[in-house]
Amino acid sequence: MASATFRIWRGERGAGKFVDYTTEFEEGMVVLDMVHKIQANSANDMAVRWNCKAGKCGSCSAEINGKPKLMCMTRLNQLDLTQPVTVEPMKTFPHVKDLVTDVSWNYRVKKKIQKFTPRPADAADGTWRMQQADVDRPQEFRKCIECFLCQDVCHVLRDHDKHDEFIGPRFLIYTAQLEMHPLDTGDRLKALKDDFNIGYCNITKCCTKVCPEEIKITDNAIIPLKERIVDEYYDPLGKLFKMFK
Amino acid sequence: MASIDVPLKDGGFGSTRRTDNWWLEPLLIFLGYALFLGYSNYAVFTPMCGPTQPCYEVPGTNYLSPMYSPLLFTSAPSWWPGFIPFSAAMLILWAPAGFRFTCYYYRGAYYKGFWADPLSCAVGEPGFRGKNYRGERKFPLIMQNIHRYFLYLAIVFIVLLTWDAWRALWFPVAGGGEVFGIGLGTLIMIGNPILLGLYAFGCHSFRHLIGGRKDVMSGSSVTKSCYDCVSHLNKNHMKWAWISMFYVGGVDLYIRLCAAGTITDLRIL
């Protein structure tokens, strides 16, 4: 059986070091399998967050060879096992222990966004009518599993620490999901511009590249929201045209 | 078990634990844009290939370089400041250049390739920005919101270049008049508005204006079909951006070489 070396970050509250673990692997294994094997055999106290092992719960986010990825969806045959494979926690969030970070900031951010505000019901029984074609766009964003890899890789949060001012790609797609919904009547554009500072996004598409659900975060959510803000605040000719329409 | 003491987050310029060739993409972007900028500056400031032969027109044809179209002046107008060397291209190139400079794809690309903001995904940025980062929230980059106005101009240019392609189908004959014909230059010029159209009509602003601004598109099958079509082009926006940019340079180079007599236009019909 072949073996590989995993260089895993061990420590608490940001202080710690990489520790090398060499262990055997079998065909078809993923990084999370290796971490579990190391945890079982060599490092019983190693902290790692996981749940579904199927790429749907978004719990096992980490940085593998420097790239934000889900550990359960990274197969070993995608990695160069002749070199040690580094596995470390996400860098954008406060470190807790080993591979675990505190992602609660994200839940606090979500509470700030105006909730779904549907128009009055279309039918007497309190239900609505809408076309599938109109909910296709918001439904793409509902695939999000809240793994927060996009938040981790976003340089506005990662390098510039704008957590107090910027909501990050995850919540820009959440806002887009609400704004584009055919039943929603809420207006979140002013908040997007002034409070959530969508203008910090400079369209590097890193969030799109790391999304395990392959949501086109930048093209289908962030840029359309930026364009809606242009409609509202930066397009005087468009405003004039609407006045005369 | 060996261990290595390194900080979890150091954030220094270029710092990363990525093991792939992450530097290749920004390097190629830098080299690609630098090559085009270098060539287009040469083309703008070298309007003449001989004492009386402009580089943007081919004798015996109606070919006109896209970098000089529409040809507003052949020599400096009276109001042109004497201390600035004149080129007819300078009067028009600002519009397509502005369209590309404010394009969402180009923005993301040159922020990486030229400004290292960020250099690449999950790679450390230059430390001087830090918390002072402004993004596109404030001046000067808030001006990128002007993009849709450059889109309107770009559409006008596509119409003008389509007219140029039509004119390239007609060849002057001795004694006056024109005859229909097709040269290699004609085919090259016909490709230009097509590629520019594939780029411009897949633009994110166009996608928004054509239907993306609405929450409900199902009411109009025309709107929905147009939006889906633009969305399809938008998926390949990067590809068309690069192809159309170098194609414009290629058309200018072909016409320049024909005008200089370095090569002769191949007459097909």
Tab-separated table of C-alpha atoms in Angstrom, chain B:
chain	number	residue	atom	x	y	z
B	1	MET	CA	6.440	13.479	13.323
B	2	ALA	CA	8.373	16.432	11.933
B	3	SER	CA	7.005	19.896	12.517
B	4	ILE	CA	7.457	23.290	10.865
B	5	ASP	CA	6.998	26.618	12.635
B	6	VAL	CA	5.399	29.122	10.267
B	7	PRO	CA	2.673	31.672	10.956
B	8	LEU	CA	-0.845	30.578	10.006
B	9	LYS	CA	-1.406	33.898	8.269
B	10	ASP	CA	1.524	36.087	7.286
B	11	GLY	CA	-0.089	38.018	4.419
B	12	GLY	CA	3.176	39.168	2.828
B	13	PHE	CA	3.300	40.060	-0.869
B	14	GLY	CA	3.191	36.870	-2.925
B	15	SER	CA	2.969	34.633	0.137
B	16	THR	CA	0.953	31.492	-0.452
B	17	ARG	CA	1.072	27.779	0.120
B	18	ARG	CA	-0.383	27.132	-3.322
B	19	THR	CA	1.754	24.600	-5.156
B	20	ASP	CA	0.318	25.104	-8.654
B	21	ASN	CA	1.579	27.638	-11.218
B	22	TRP	CA	-0.615	30.426	-9.825
B	23	TRP	CA	1.719	33.107	-11.243
B	24	LEU	CA	1.141	31.986	-14.834
B	25	GLU	CA	-2.313	33.537	-15.330
B	26	PRO	CA	-1.413	37.062	-14.121
B	27	LEU	CA	1.847	36.884	-16.059
B	28	LEU	CA	0.077	35.943	-19.306
B	29	ILE	CA	-2.501	38.689	-18.720
B	30	PHE	CA	0.285	41.207	-18.162
B	31	LEU	CA	2.213	40.120	-21.254
B	32	GLY	CA	-0.923	39.945	-23.433
B	33	TYR	CA	-2.117	43.421	-22.521
B	34	ALA	CA	1.395	44.875	-22.668
B	35	LEU	CA	1.827	43.434	-26.165
B	36	PHE	CA	-1.453	44.895	-27.377
B	37	LEU	CA	-0.867	48.275	-25.692
B	38	GLY	CA	2.616	48.420	-27.205
B	39	TYR	CA	1.358	47.595	-30.694
B	40	SER	CA	-1.647	49.934	-30.546
B	41	ASN	CA	0.596	52.829	-29.448
B	42	TYR	CA	2.883	52.082	-32.374
B	43	ALA	CA	-0.122	51.975	-34.729
B	44	VAL	CA	-1.536	55.234	-33.384
B	45	PHE	CA	1.712	57.189	-33.572
B	46	THR	CA	2.857	55.776	-36.915
B	47	PRO	CA	0.094	56.926	-39.256
B	48	MET	CA	2.265	57.296	-42.366
B	49	CYS	CA	4.030	54.481	-44.211
B	50	GLY	CA	5.513	56.778	-46.865
B	51	PRO	CA	5.661	60.490	-47.680
B	52	THR	CA	2.098	60.443	-49.019
B	53	GLN	CA	0.896	56.922	-48.156
B	54	PRO	CA	-1.041	56.523	-44.937
B	55	CYS	CA	-0.696	53.188	-43.129
B	56	TYR	CA	-4.430	52.900	-42.508
B	57	GLU	CA	-5.501	52.710	-46.171
B	58	VAL	CA	-4.489	50.322	-48.954
B	59	PRO	CA	-4.150	51.874	-52.445
B	60	GLY	CA	-6.613	50.430	-54.962
B	61	THR	CA	-9.011	49.246	-52.236
B	62	ASN	CA	-11.468	50.731	-49.739
B	63	TYR	CA	-9.760	48.999	-46.812
B	64	LEU	CA	-9.545	51.139	-43.686
B	65	SER	CA	-7.777	50.148	-40.481
B	66	PRO	CA	-10.227	49.685	-37.576
B	67	MET	CA	-7.881	51.735	-35.421
B	68	TYR	CA	-8.557	54.765	-37.657
B	69	SER	CA	-12.250	54.224	-38.291
B	70	PRO	CA	-14.178	56.472	-38.648
B	71	LEU	CA	-11.543	58.579	-40.371
B	72	LEU	CA	-12.544	62.031	-39.127
B	73	PHE	CA	-9.418	63.949	-40.185
B	74	THR	CA	-6.495	63.028	-42.403
B	75	SER	CA	-4.337	65.851	-41.027
B	76	ALA	CA	-4.347	67.870	-37.830
B	77	PRO	CA	-7.386	70.148	-37.591
B	78	SER	CA	-6.780	73.837	-36.810
B	79	TRP	CA	-7.860	73.456	-33.178
B	80	TRP	CA	-5.379	70.635	-32.477
B	81	PRO	CA	-2.652	71.760	-29.984
B	82	GLY	CA	0.591	72.033	-31.951
B	83	PHE	CA	2.756	70.479	-29.241
B	84	ILE	CA	0.862	67.144	-29.392
B	85	PRO	CA	1.722	64.932	-32.385
B	86	PHE	CA	-1.494	64.319	-34.341
B	87	SER	CA	-2.920	60.964	-35.273
B	88	ALA	CA	-6.472	60.481	-36.508
B	89	ALA	CA	-6.640	57.355	-34.343
B	90	MET	CA	-6.342	59.453	-31.190
B	91	LEU	CA	-9.715	61.042	-31.869
B	92	ILE	CA	-11.576	57.757	-31.842
B	93	LEU	CA	-9.596	55.066	-30.002
B	94	TRP	CA	-10.518	56.426	-26.570
B	95	ALA	CA	-14.040	55.029	-27.023
B	96	PRO	CA	-13.241	51.328	-27.666
B	97	ALA	CA	-10.345	51.617	-25.214
B	98	GLY	CA	-12.739	52.976	-22.579
B	99	PHE	CA	-15.157	50.119	-23.264
B	100	ARG	CA	-12.451	47.554	-22.679
B	101	PHE	CA	-10.899	49.362	-19.723
B	102	THR	CA	-14.218	49.433	-17.866
B	103	CYS	CA	-15.300	45.941	-18.982
B	104	TYR	CA	-16.017	43.670	-16.018
B	105	TYR	CA	-13.802	40.917	-17.396
B	106	TYR	CA	-10.860	43.200	-18.124
B	107	ARG	CA	-11.181	44.858	-14.718
B	108	GLY	CA	-10.807	41.590	-12.858
B	109	ALA	CA	-7.920	40.616	-15.129
B	110	TYR	CA	-5.839	43.788	-14.998
B	111	TYR	CA	-6.407	44.277	-11.268
B	112	LYS	CA	-4.510	41.001	-10.979
B	113	GLY	CA	-1.987	41.318	-13.801
B	114	PHE	CA	-1.027	44.978	-13.368
B	115	TRP	CA	-2.003	46.014	-9.832
B	116	ALA	CA	-1.604	42.762	-7.906
B	117	ASP	CA	-4.954	43.419	-6.277
B	118	PRO	CA	-4.796	40.482	-5.631
B	119	LEU	CA	-1.898	38.947	-7.550
B	120	SER	CA	-3.846	35.682	-7.694
B	121	CYS	CA	-6.479	33.922	-5.603
B	122	ALA	CA	-5.256	33.087	-2.081
B	123	VAL	CA	-1.911	34.805	-2.728
B	124	GLY	CA	-0.741	37.652	-0.462
B	125	GLU	CA	-1.079	41.242	-1.663
B	126	PRO	CA	1.361	44.146	-1.336
B	127	GLY	CA	1.220	45.248	2.292
B	128	PHE	CA	0.765	48.990	1.639
B	129	ARG	CA	-2.941	48.651	0.804
B	130	GLY	CA	-4.023	46.809	3.909
B	131	LYS	CA	-7.049	48.422	5.538
B	132	ASN	CA	-6.729	51.403	3.132
B	133	TYR	CA	-8.174	49.308	0.310
B	134	ARG	CA	-10.961	51.221	-1.456
B	135	GLY	CA	-11.914	48.874	-4.282
B	136	GLU	CA	-14.458	50.321	-6.678
B	137	ARG	CA	-16.255	52.097	-3.870
B	138	LYS	CA	-14.579	55.466	-4.178
B	139	PHE	CA	-12.777	57.647	-6.700
B	140	PRO	CA	-11.074	56.818	-9.008
B	141	LEU	CA	-12.381	53.285	-9.525
B	142	ILE	CA	-15.978	54.238	-8.821
B	143	MET	CA	-15.763	55.680	-12.353
B	144	GLN	CA	-15.867	52.109	-13.666
B	145	ASN	CA	-19.645	52.434	-13.305
B	146	ILE	CA	-19.587	54.418	-16.556
B	147	HIS	CA	-19.192	51.130	-18.439
B	148	ARG	CA	-22.662	51.074	-20.004
B	149	TYR	CA	-22.057	54.448	-21.669
B	150	PHE	CA	-18.957	53.017	-23.334
B	151	LEU	CA	-21.101	50.057	-24.371
B	152	TYR	CA	-23.417	52.410	-26.261
B	153	LEU	CA	-20.382	53.862	-28.054
B	154	ALA	CA	-19.023	50.367	-28.757
B	155	ILE	CA	-22.290	49.444	-30.479
B	156	VAL	CA	-21.950	52.559	-32.677
B	157	PHE	CA	-18.418	51.429	-33.554
B	158	ILE	CA	-19.642	47.968	-34.512
B	159	VAL	CA	-22.086	49.608	-36.944
B	160	LEU	CA	-19.250	51.755	-38.361
B	161	LEU	CA	-16.937	48.760	-38.747
B	162	THR	CA	-19.731	46.812	-40.439
B	163	TRP	CA	-19.988	49.691	-42.904
B	164	ASP	CA	-16.191	49.520	-43.394
B	165	ALA	CA	-16.491	45.795	-44.127
B	166	TRP	CA	-19.203	46.538	-46.685
B	167	ARG	CA	-17.004	49.208	-48.279
B	168	ALA	CA	-14.159	46.672	-48.466
B	169	LEU	CA	-16.303	44.713	-50.936
B	170	TRP	CA	-15.995	47.505	-53.461
B	171	PHE	CA	-12.799	48.262	-55.356
B	172	PRO	CA	-12.093	51.526	-57.201
B	173	VAL	CA	-11.416	51.159	-60.915
B	174	ALA	CA	-9.377	53.367	-63.212
B	175	GLY	CA	-11.489	56.108	-64.689
B	176	GLY	CA	-13.823	56.296	-61.709
B	177	GLY	CA	-16.461	54.065	-60.203
B	178	GLU	CA	-16.192	50.889	-58.171
B	179	VAL	CA	-16.608	47.183	-58.836
B	180	PHE	CA	-17.631	44.414	-56.487
B	181	GLY	CA	-14.792	42.188	-55.401
B	182	ILE	CA	-13.391	40.144	-52.561
B	183	GLY	CA	-9.823	40.281	-51.363
B	184	LEU	CA	-8.207	38.572	-48.407
B	185	GLY	CA	-8.410	41.966	-46.689
B	186	THR	CA	-12.172	42.006	-47.298
B	187	LEU	CA	-12.598	38.685	-45.509
B	188	ILE	CA	-10.363	39.842	-42.674
B	189	MET	CA	-12.364	43.042	-42.313
B	190	ILE	CA	-15.690	41.181	-42.326
B	191	GLY	CA	-14.457	39.107	-39.387
B	192	ASN	CA	-13.781	42.199	-37.324
B	193	PRO	CA	-17.333	43.442	-36.552
B	194	ILE	CA	-18.447	39.831	-36.084
B	195	LEU	CA	-15.863	39.172	-33.376
B	196	LEU	CA	-16.399	42.581	-31.795
B	197	GLY	CA	-20.126	41.847	-31.772
B	198	LEU	CA	-19.581	38.507	-30.042
B	199	TYR	CA	-17.595	40.367	-27.400
B	200	ALA	CA	-19.778	43.479	-26.999
B	201	PHE	CA	-23.137	41.694	-27.095
B	202	GLY	CA	-21.986	39.298	-24.381
B	203	CYS	CA	-21.132	42.267	-22.139
B	204	HIS	CA	-22.462	42.128	-18.574
B	205	SER	CA	-24.023	45.590	-18.924
B	206	PHE	CA	-25.781	44.555	-22.124
B	207	ARG	CA	-27.031	41.416	-20.387
B	208	HIS	CA	-28.466	43.602	-17.655
B	209	LEU	CA	-30.069	46.097	-20.002
B	210	ILE	CA	-31.565	43.466	-22.301
B	211	GLY	CA	-33.428	41.744	-19.475
B	212	GLY	CA	-31.304	41.069	-16.395
B	213	ARG	CA	-32.623	44.208	-14.679
B	214	LYS	CA	-36.081	42.605	-14.522
B	215	ASP	CA	-37.195	40.048	-11.946
B	216	VAL	CA	-39.886	38.756	-14.276
B	217	MET	CA	-38.933	37.971	-17.876
B	218	SER	CA	-41.426	35.217	-18.620
B	219	GLY	CA	-44.025	37.788	-19.727
B	220	SER	CA	-42.093	38.481	-22.919
B	221	SER	CA	-40.668	35.618	-24.925
B	222	VAL	CA	-38.562	38.107	-26.929
B	223	THR	CA	-36.938	39.514	-23.777
B	224	LYS	CA	-36.320	36.036	-22.365
B	225	SER	CA	-34.846	34.740	-25.636
B	226	CYS	CA	-32.587	37.796	-25.980
B	227	TYR	CA	-31.473	37.445	-22.345
B	228	ASP	CA	-30.698	33.748	-22.796
B	229	CYS	CA	-28.774	34.475	-25.990
B	230	VAL	CA	-26.714	37.241	-24.338
B	231	SER	CA	-26.166	34.998	-21.300
B	232	HIS	CA	-24.772	32.333	-23.604
B	233	LEU	CA	-22.336	34.813	-25.135
B	234	ASN	CA	-21.520	36.104	-21.662
B	235	LYS	CA	-20.277	32.662	-20.610
B	236	ASN	CA	-17.479	33.081	-23.170
B	237	HIS	CA	-16.941	36.796	-22.575
B	238	MET	CA	-13.297	36.331	-21.641
B	239	LYS	CA	-12.575	34.338	-24.780
B	240	TRP	CA	-14.215	36.886	-27.096
B	241	ALA	CA	-12.505	39.737	-25.241
B	242	TRP	CA	-9.062	38.345	-26.039
B	243	ILE	CA	-9.824	37.146	-29.559
B	244	SER	CA	-11.513	40.369	-30.658
B	245	MET	CA	-8.760	42.529	-29.131
B	246	PHE	CA	-5.946	40.771	-30.969
B	247	TYR	CA	-8.038	40.518	-34.130
B	248	VAL	CA	-8.348	44.321	-34.248
B	249	GLY	CA	-4.559	44.530	-33.974
B	250	GLY	CA	-4.237	41.841	-36.659
B	251	VAL	CA	-6.507	43.708	-39.092
B	252	ASP	CA	-4.489	46.892	-38.585
B	253	LEU	CA	-1.248	44.979	-39.121
B	254	TYR	CA	-2.511	43.394	-42.353
B	255	ILE	CA	-3.625	46.760	-43.750
B	256	ARG	CA	-0.389	48.398	-42.582
B	257	LEU	CA	1.741	45.767	-44.317
B	258	CYS	CA	-0.320	46.076	-47.526
B	259	ALA	CA	-0.122	49.881	-47.365
B	260	ALA	CA	3.639	49.757	-46.894
B	261	GLY	CA	3.986	47.388	-49.848
B	262	THR	CA	5.502	44.680	-47.651
B	263	ILE	CA	2.780	42.267	-48.761
B	264	THR	CA	0.190	42.422	-51.535
B	265	ASP	CA	-3.479	41.897	-50.838
B	266	LEU	CA	-4.664	38.598	-52.310
B	267	ARG	CA	-7.580	39.297	-54.664
B	268	ILE	CA	-9.977	36.360	-54.576
B	269	LEU	CA	-12.785	37.708	-56.758
